[in-house]
mmCIF file of C-alpha atoms and ligand atoms in Angstrom:
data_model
loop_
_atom_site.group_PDB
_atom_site.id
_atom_site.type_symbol
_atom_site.label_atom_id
_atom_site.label_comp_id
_atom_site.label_asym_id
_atom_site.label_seq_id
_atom_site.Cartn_x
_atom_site.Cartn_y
_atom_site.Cartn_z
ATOM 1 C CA UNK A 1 0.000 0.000 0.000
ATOM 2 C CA UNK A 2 1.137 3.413 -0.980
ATOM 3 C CA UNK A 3 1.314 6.248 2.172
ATOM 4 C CA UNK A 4 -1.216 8.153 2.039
ATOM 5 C CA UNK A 5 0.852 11.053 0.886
ATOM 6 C CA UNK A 6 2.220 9.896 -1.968
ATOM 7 C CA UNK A 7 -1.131 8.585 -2.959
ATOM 8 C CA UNK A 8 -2.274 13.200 -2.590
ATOM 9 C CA UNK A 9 0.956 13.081 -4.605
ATOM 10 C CA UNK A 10 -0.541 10.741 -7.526
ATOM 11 C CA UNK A 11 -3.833 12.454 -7.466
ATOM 12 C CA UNK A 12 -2.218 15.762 -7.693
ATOM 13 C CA UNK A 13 -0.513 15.285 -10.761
ATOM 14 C CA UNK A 14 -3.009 13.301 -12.517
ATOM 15 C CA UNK A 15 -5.497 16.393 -11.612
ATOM 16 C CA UNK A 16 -2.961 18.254 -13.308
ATOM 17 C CA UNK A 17 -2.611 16.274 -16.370
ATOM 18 C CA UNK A 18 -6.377 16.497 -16.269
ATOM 19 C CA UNK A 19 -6.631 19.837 -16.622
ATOM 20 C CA UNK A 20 -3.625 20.369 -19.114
ATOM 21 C CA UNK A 21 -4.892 18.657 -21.337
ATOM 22 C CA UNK A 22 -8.612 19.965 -21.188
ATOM 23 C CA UNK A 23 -6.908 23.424 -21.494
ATOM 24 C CA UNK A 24 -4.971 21.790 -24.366
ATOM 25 C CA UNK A 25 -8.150 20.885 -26.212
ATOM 26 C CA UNK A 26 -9.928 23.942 -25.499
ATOM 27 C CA UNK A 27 -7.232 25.387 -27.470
ATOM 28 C CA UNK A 28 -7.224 23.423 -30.886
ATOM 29 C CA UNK A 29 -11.384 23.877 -30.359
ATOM 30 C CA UNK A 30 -10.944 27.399 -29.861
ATOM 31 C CA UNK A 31 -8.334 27.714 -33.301
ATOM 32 C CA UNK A 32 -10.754 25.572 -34.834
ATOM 33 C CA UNK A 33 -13.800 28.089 -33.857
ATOM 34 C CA UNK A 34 -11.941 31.346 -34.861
ATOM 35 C CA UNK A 35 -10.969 30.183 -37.602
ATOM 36 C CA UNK A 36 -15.100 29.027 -38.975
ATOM 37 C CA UNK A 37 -16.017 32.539 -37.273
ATOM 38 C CA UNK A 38 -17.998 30.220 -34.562
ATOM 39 C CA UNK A 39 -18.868 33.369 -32.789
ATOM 40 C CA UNK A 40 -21.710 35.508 -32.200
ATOM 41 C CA UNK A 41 -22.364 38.920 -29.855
ATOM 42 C CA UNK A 42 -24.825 39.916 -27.286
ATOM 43 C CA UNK A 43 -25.401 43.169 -26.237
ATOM 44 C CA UNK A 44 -25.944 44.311 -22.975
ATOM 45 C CA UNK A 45 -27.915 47.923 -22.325
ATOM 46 C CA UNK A 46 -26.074 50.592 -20.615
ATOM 47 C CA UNK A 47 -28.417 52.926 -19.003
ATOM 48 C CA UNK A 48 -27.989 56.799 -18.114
ATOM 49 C CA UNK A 49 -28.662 56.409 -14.124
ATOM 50 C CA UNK A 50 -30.491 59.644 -13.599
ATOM 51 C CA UNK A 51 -33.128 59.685 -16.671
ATOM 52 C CA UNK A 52 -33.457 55.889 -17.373
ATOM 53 C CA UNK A 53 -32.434 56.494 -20.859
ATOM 54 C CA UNK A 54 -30.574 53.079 -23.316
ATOM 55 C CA UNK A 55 -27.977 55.441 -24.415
ATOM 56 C CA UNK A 56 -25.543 51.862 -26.019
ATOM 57 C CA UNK A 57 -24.761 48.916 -24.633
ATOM 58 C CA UNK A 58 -21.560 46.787 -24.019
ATOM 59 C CA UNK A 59 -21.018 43.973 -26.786
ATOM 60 C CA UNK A 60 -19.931 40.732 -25.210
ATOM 61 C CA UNK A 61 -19.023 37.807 -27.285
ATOM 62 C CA UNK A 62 -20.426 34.362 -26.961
ATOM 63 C CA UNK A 63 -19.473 31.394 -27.898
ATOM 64 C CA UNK A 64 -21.904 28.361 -28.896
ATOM 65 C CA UNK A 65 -19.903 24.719 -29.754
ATOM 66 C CA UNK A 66 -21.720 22.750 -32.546
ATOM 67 C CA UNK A 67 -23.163 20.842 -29.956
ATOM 68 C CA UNK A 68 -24.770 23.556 -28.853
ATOM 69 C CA UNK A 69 -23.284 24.383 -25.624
ATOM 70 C CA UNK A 70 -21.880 27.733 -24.435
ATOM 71 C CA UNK A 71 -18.115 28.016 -23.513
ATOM 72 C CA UNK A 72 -18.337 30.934 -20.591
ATOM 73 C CA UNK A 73 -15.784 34.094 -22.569
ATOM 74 C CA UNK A 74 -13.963 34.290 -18.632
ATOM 75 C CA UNK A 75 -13.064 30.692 -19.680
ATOM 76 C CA UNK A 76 -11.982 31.179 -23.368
ATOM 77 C CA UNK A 77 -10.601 34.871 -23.136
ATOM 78 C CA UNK A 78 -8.098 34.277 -21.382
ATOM 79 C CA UNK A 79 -7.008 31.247 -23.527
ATOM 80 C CA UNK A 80 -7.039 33.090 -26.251
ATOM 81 C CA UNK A 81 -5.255 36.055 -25.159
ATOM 82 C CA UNK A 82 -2.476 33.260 -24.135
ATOM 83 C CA UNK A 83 -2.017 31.728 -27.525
ATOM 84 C CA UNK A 84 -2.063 34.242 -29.759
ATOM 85 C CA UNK A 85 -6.039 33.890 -31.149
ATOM 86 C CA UNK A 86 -7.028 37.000 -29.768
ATOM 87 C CA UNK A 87 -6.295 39.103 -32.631
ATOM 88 C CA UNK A 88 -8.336 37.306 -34.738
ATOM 89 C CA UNK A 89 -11.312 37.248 -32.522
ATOM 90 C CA UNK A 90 -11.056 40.735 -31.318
ATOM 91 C CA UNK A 91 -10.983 41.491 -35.551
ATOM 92 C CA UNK A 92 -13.911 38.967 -35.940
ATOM 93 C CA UNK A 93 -15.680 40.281 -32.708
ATOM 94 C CA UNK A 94 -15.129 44.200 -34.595
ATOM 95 C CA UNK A 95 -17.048 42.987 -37.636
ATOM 96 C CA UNK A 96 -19.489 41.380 -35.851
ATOM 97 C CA UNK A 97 -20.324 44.358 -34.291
ATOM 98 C CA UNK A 98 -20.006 46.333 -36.898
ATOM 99 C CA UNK A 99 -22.724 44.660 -39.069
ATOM 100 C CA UNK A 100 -24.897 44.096 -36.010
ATOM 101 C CA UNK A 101 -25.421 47.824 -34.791
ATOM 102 C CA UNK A 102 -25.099 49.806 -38.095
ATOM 103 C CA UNK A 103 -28.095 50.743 -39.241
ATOM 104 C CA UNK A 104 -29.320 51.485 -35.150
ATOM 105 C CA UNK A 105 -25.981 53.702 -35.072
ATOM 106 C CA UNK A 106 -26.517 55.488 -38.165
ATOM 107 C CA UNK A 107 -30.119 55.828 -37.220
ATOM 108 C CA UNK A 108 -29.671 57.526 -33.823
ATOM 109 C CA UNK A 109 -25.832 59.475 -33.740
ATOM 110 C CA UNK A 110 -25.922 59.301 -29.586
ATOM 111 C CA UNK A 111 -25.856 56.294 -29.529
ATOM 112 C CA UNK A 112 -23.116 53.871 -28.768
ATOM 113 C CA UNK A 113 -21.556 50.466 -28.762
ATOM 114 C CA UNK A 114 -18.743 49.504 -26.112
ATOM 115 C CA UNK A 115 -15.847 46.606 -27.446
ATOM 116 C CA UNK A 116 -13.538 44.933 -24.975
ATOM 117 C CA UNK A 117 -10.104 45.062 -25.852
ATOM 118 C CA UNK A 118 -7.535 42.591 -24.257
ATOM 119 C CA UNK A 119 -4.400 43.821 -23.067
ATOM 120 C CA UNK A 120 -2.416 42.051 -25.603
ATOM 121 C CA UNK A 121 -5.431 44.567 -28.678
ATOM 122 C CA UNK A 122 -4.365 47.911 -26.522
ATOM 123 C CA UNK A 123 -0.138 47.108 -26.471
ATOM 124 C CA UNK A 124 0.190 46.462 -29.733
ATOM 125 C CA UNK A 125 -2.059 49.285 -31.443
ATOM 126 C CA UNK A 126 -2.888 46.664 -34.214
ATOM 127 C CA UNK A 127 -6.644 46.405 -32.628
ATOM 128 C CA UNK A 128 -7.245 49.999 -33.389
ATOM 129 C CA UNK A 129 -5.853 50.568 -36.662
ATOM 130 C CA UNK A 130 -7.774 47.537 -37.968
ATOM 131 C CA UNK A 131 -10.903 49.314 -36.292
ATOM 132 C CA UNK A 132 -10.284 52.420 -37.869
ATOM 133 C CA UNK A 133 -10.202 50.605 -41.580
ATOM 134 C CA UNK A 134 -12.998 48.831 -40.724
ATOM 135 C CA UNK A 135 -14.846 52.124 -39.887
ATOM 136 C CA UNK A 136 -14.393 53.810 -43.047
ATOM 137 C CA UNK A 137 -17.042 53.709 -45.386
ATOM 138 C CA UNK A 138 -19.738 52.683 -42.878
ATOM 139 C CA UNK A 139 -21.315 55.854 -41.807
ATOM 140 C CA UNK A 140 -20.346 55.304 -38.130
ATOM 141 C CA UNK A 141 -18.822 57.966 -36.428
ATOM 142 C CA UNK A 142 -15.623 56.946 -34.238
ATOM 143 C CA UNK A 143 -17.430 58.937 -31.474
ATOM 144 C CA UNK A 144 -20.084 55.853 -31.227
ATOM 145 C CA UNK A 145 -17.309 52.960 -30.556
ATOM 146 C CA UNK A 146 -16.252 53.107 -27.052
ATOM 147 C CA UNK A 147 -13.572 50.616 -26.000
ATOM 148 C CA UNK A 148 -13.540 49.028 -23.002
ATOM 149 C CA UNK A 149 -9.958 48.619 -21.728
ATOM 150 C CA UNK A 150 -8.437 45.563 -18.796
ATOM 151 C CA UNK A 151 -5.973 46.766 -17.027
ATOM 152 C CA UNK A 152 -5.381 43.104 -16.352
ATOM 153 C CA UNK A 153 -1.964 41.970 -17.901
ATOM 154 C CA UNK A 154 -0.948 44.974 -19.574
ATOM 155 C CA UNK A 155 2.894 45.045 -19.062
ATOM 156 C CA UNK A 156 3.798 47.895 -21.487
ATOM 157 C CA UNK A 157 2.287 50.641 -19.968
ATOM 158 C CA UNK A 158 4.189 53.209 -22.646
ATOM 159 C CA UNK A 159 3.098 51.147 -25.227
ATOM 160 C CA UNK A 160 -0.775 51.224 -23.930
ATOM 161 C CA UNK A 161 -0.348 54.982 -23.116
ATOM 162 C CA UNK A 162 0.912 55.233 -26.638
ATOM 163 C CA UNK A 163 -2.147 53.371 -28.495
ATOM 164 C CA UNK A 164 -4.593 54.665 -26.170
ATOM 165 C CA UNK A 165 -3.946 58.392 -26.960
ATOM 166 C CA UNK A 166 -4.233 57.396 -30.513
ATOM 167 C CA UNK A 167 -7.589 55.655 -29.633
ATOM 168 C CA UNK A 168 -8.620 59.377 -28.442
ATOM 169 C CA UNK A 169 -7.581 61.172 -31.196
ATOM 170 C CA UNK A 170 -9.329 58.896 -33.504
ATOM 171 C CA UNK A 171 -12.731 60.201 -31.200
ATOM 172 C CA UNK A 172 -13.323 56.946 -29.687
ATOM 173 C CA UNK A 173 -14.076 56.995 -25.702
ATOM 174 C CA UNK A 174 -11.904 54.844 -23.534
ATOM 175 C CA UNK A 175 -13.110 53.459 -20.623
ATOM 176 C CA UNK A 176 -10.723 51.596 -18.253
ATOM 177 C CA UNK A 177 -12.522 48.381 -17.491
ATOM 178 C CA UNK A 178 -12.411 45.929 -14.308
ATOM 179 C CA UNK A 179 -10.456 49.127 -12.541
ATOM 180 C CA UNK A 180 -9.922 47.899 -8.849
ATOM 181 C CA UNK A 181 -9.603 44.293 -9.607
ATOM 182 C CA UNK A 182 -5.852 44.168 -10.526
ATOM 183 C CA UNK A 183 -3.123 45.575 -8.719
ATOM 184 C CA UNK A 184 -1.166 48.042 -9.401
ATOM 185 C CA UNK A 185 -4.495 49.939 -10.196
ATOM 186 C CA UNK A 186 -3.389 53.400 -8.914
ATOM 187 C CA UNK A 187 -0.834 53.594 -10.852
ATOM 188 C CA UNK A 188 -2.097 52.772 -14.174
ATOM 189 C CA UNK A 189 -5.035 55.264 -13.982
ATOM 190 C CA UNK A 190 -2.499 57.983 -13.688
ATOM 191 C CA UNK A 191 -0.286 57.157 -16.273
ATOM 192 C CA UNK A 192 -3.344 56.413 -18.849
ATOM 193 C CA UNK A 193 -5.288 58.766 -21.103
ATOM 194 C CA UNK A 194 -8.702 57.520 -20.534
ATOM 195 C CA UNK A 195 -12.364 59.360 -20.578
ATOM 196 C CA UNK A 196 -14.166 56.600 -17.846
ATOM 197 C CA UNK A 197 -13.559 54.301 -15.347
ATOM 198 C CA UNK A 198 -15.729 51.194 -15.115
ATOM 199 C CA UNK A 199 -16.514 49.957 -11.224
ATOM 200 C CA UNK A 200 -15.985 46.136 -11.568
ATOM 201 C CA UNK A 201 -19.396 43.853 -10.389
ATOM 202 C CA UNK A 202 -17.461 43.058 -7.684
ATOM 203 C CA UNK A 203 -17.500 46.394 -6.007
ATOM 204 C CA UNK A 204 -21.310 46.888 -6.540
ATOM 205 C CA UNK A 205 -22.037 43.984 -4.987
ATOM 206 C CA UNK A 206 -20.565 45.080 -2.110
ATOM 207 C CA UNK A 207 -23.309 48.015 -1.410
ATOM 208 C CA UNK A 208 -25.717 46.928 1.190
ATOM 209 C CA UNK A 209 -29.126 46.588 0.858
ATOM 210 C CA UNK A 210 -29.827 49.169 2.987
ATOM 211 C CA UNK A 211 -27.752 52.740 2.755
ATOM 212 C CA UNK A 212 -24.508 50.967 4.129
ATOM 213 C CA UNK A 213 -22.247 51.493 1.256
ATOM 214 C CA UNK A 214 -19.124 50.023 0.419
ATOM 215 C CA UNK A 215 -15.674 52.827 1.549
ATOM 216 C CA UNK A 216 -13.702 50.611 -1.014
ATOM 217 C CA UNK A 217 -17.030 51.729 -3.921
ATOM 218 C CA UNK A 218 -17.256 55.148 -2.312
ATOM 219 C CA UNK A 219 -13.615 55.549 -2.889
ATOM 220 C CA UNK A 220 -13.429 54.195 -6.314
ATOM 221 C CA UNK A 221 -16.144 57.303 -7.793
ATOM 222 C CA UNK A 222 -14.459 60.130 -5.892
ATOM 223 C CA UNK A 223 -11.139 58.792 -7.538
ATOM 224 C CA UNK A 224 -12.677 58.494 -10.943
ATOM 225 C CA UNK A 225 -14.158 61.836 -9.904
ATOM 226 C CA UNK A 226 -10.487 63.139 -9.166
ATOM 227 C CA UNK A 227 -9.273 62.293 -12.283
ATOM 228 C CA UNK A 228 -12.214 63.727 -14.876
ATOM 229 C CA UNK A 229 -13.290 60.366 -15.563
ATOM 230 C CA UNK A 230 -16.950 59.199 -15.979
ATOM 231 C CA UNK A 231 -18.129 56.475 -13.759
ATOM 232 C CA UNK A 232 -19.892 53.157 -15.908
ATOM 233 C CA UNK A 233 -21.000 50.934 -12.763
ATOM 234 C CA UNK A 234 -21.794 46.867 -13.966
ATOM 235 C CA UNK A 235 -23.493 44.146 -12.459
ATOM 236 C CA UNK A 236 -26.233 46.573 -11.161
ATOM 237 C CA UNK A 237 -28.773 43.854 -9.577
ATOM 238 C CA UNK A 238 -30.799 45.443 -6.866
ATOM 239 C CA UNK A 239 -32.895 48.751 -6.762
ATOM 240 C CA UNK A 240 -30.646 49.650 -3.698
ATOM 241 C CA UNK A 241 -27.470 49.653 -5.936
ATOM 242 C CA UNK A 242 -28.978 51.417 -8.116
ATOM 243 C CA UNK A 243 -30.436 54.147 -5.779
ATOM 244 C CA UNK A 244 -26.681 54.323 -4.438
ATOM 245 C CA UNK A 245 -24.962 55.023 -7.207
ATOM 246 C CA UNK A 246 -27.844 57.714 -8.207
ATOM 247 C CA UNK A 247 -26.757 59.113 -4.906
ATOM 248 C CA UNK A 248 -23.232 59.499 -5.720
ATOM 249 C CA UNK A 249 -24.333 61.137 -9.299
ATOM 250 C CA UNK A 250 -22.474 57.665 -11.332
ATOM 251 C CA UNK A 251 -23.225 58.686 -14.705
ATOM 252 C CA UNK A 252 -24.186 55.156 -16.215
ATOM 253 C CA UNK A 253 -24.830 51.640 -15.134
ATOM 254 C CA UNK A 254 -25.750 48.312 -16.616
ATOM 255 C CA UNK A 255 -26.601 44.961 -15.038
ATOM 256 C CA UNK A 256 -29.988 42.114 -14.826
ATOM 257 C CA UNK A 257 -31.897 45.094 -12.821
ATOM 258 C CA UNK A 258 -32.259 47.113 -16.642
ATOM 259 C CA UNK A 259 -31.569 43.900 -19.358
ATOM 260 C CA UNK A 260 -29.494 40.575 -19.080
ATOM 261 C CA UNK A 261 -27.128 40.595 -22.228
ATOM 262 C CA UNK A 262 -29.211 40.576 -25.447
ATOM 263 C CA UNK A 263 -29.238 39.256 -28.732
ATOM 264 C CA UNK A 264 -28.823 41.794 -31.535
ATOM 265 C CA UNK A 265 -32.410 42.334 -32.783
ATOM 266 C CA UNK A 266 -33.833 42.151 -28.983
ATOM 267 C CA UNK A 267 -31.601 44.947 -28.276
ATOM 268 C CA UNK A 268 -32.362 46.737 -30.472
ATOM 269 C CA UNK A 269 -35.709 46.874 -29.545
ATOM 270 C CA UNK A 270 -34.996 47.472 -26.130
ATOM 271 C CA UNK A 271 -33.191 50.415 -27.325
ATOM 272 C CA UNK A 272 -35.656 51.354 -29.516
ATOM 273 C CA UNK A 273 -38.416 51.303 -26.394
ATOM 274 C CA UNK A 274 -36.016 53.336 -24.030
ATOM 275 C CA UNK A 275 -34.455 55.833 -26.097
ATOM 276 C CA UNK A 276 -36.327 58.421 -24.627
ATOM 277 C CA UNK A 277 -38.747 58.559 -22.316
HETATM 278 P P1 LIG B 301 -16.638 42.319 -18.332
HETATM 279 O O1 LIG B 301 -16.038 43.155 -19.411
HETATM 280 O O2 LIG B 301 -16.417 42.775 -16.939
HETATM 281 O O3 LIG B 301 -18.169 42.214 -18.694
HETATM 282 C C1 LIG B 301 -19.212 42.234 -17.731
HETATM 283 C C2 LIG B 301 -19.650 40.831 -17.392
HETATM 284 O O4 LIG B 301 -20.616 40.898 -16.340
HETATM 285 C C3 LIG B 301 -20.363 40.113 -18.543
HETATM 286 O O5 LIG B 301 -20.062 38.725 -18.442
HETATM 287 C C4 LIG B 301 -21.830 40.364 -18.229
HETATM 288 O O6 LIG B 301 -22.708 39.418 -18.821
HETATM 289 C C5 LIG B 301 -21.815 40.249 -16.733
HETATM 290 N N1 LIG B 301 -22.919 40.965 -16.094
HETATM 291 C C6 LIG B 301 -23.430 42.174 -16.427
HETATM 292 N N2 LIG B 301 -24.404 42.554 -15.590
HETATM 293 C C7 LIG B 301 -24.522 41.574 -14.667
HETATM 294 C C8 LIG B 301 -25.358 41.399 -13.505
HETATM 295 O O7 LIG B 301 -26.188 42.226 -13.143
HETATM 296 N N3 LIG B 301 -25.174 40.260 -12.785
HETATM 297 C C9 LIG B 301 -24.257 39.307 -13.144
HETATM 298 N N4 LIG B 301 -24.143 38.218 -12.363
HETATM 299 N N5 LIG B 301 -23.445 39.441 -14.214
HETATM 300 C C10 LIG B 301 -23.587 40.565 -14.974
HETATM 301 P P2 LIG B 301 -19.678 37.847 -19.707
HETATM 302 O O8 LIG B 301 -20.492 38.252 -20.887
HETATM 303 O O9 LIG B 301 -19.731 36.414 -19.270
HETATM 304 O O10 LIG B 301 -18.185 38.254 -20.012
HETATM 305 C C11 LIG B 301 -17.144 37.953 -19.110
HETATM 306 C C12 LIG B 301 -15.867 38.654 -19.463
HETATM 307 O O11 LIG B 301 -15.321 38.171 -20.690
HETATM 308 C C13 LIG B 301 -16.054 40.165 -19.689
HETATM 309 O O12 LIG B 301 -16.093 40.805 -18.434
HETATM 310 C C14 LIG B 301 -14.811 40.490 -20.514
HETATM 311 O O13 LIG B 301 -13.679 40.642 -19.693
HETATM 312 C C15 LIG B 301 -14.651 39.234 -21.338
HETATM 313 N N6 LIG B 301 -15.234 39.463 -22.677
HETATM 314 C C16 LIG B 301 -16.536 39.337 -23.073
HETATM 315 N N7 LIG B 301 -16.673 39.640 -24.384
HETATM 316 C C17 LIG B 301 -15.430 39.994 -24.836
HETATM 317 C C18 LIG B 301 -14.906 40.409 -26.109
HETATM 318 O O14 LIG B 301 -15.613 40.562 -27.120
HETATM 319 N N8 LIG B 301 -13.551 40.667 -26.164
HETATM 320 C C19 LIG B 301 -12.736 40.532 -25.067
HETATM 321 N N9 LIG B 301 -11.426 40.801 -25.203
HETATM 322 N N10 LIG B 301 -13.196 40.149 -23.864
HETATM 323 C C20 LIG B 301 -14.528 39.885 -23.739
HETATM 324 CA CA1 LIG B 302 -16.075 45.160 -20.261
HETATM 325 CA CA1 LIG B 303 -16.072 45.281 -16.704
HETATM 326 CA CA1 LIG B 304 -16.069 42.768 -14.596
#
């Protein structure tokens, strides 16, 4: 009989064998799927807190196997952004959009449409300049493409500085997303030229149900606040958030308490309905 140890030992490294190799064929499924354009976006209503007006929404990609299941974009995103399929998907994820929300941007000019760029889209620069070519000739204004920045492994801050100030200039807003979650937060906001500062889910969850509020939350809008940045809150659940973050005059918010994540023609329905009220 083996000691019990050794046998933790054996079912330690089979565990990780496991998972290698699930990760492995995530992978060569994930290649596979960029490369037939397996992909397809939902879009998720961003709300002006203090009217109630849809003034965009967030576009979030999704990812449906042939046999029908989903593959959760926290589980695939980061694959990708490790092996080098990101760029294709972020260019894929661009059309997508593109096609999607044309004739709704061209139709009403304040309106927008927020893409997530990985860290690896905002160091190189090659995310926006494809953008930017993609944009001509469509009758969308830069101004109506926000992207939606992670802090989360950028390395090269000049080089993000860099492609973010070009971002600007082209007219598109940048928003700095999942702010709070990483770590060397603080420093990053100063250093980068950004219009808004998205509160991770994370931090509104943390606001009570009654008017105890989160310090950590509080904190987070007078910073943005500091800094001229707008405030985009996410994961808004509960009419308490919500009457929070009205308190503290956030500009915008999205989360299940306005719309879930939508398919393309429901949102634009729902944007349709709540474009002015
Ligand atoms: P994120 O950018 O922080 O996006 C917000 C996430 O919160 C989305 O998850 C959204 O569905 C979810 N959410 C919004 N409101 C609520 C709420 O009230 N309650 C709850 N429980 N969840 C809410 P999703 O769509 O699963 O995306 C996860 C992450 O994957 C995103 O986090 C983003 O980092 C990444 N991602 C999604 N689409 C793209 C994309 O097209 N490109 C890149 N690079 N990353 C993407
Ligand atoms: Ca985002
Ligand atoms: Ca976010
Ligand atoms: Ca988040």
């Amino acid at each position: 009989l083996l000691p019990l140890g050794a046998v933790g030992a054996l079912l330690a490294v089979a565990g990780g064998i496991w998972l290698s190799r699930r990760r492995l064929s995530l992978r060569s499924e994930l290649a596979t799927a960029v490369r037939r354009r397996e992909f397809r976006m939902h879009y998720q209503p961003i709300i002006e807190l203090d009217t109630g007006i849809c003034v965009g929404a967030e576009a979030l990609v999704r990812w449906t196997r042939a046999d029908g299941t989903q593959v959760r974009p926290d589980l695939f995103i980061p694959v990708a952004e490790e092996t080098g399929l990101i760029e294709p998907l972020t260019d894929h994820v661009m059309d997508l959009v593109l096609g999607d929300m044309r004739e709704l941007l061209i139709h009403d000019r304040s309106a927008h449409i927020a893409i997530n760029l990985s860290a690896g889209d905002v160091s190189s620069g090659r995310a926006l300049k494809v953008l930017t070519g993609k944009l001509i000739g469509t009758g969308i204004h830069p101004q109506q493409i926000w992207l939606e920045a992670t802090e989360r492994g950028i390395l090269d801050i000049q080089a993000a500085r860099t492609s973010l100030a070009a971002a600007r200039r082209a007219g598109h807003c940048v928003a700095i997303d999942d702010f709070g979650v990483g770590y060397s937060s603080l420093q990053y906001l100063q250093q980068l030229p950004l219009d808004a500062l998205k509160i991770d889910k994370s931090f509104i969850d943390s606001i009570g149900t009654h008017s105890a509020t989160s310090p950590v939350t509080s904190h987070i809008i007078d910073m943005a606040r500091t800094l001229g940045l707008f405030t985009v809150a996410e994961g808004i659940e509960t009419s308490a958030q919500l009457a929070y973050l009205q308190s503290r005059q956030v500009e915008f918010g999205q989360g299940w308490l306005f719309s879930r994540p939508l398919p393309a023609a429901e949102f634009i329905a729902y944007h349709e309905h709540r474009r002015s009220q």
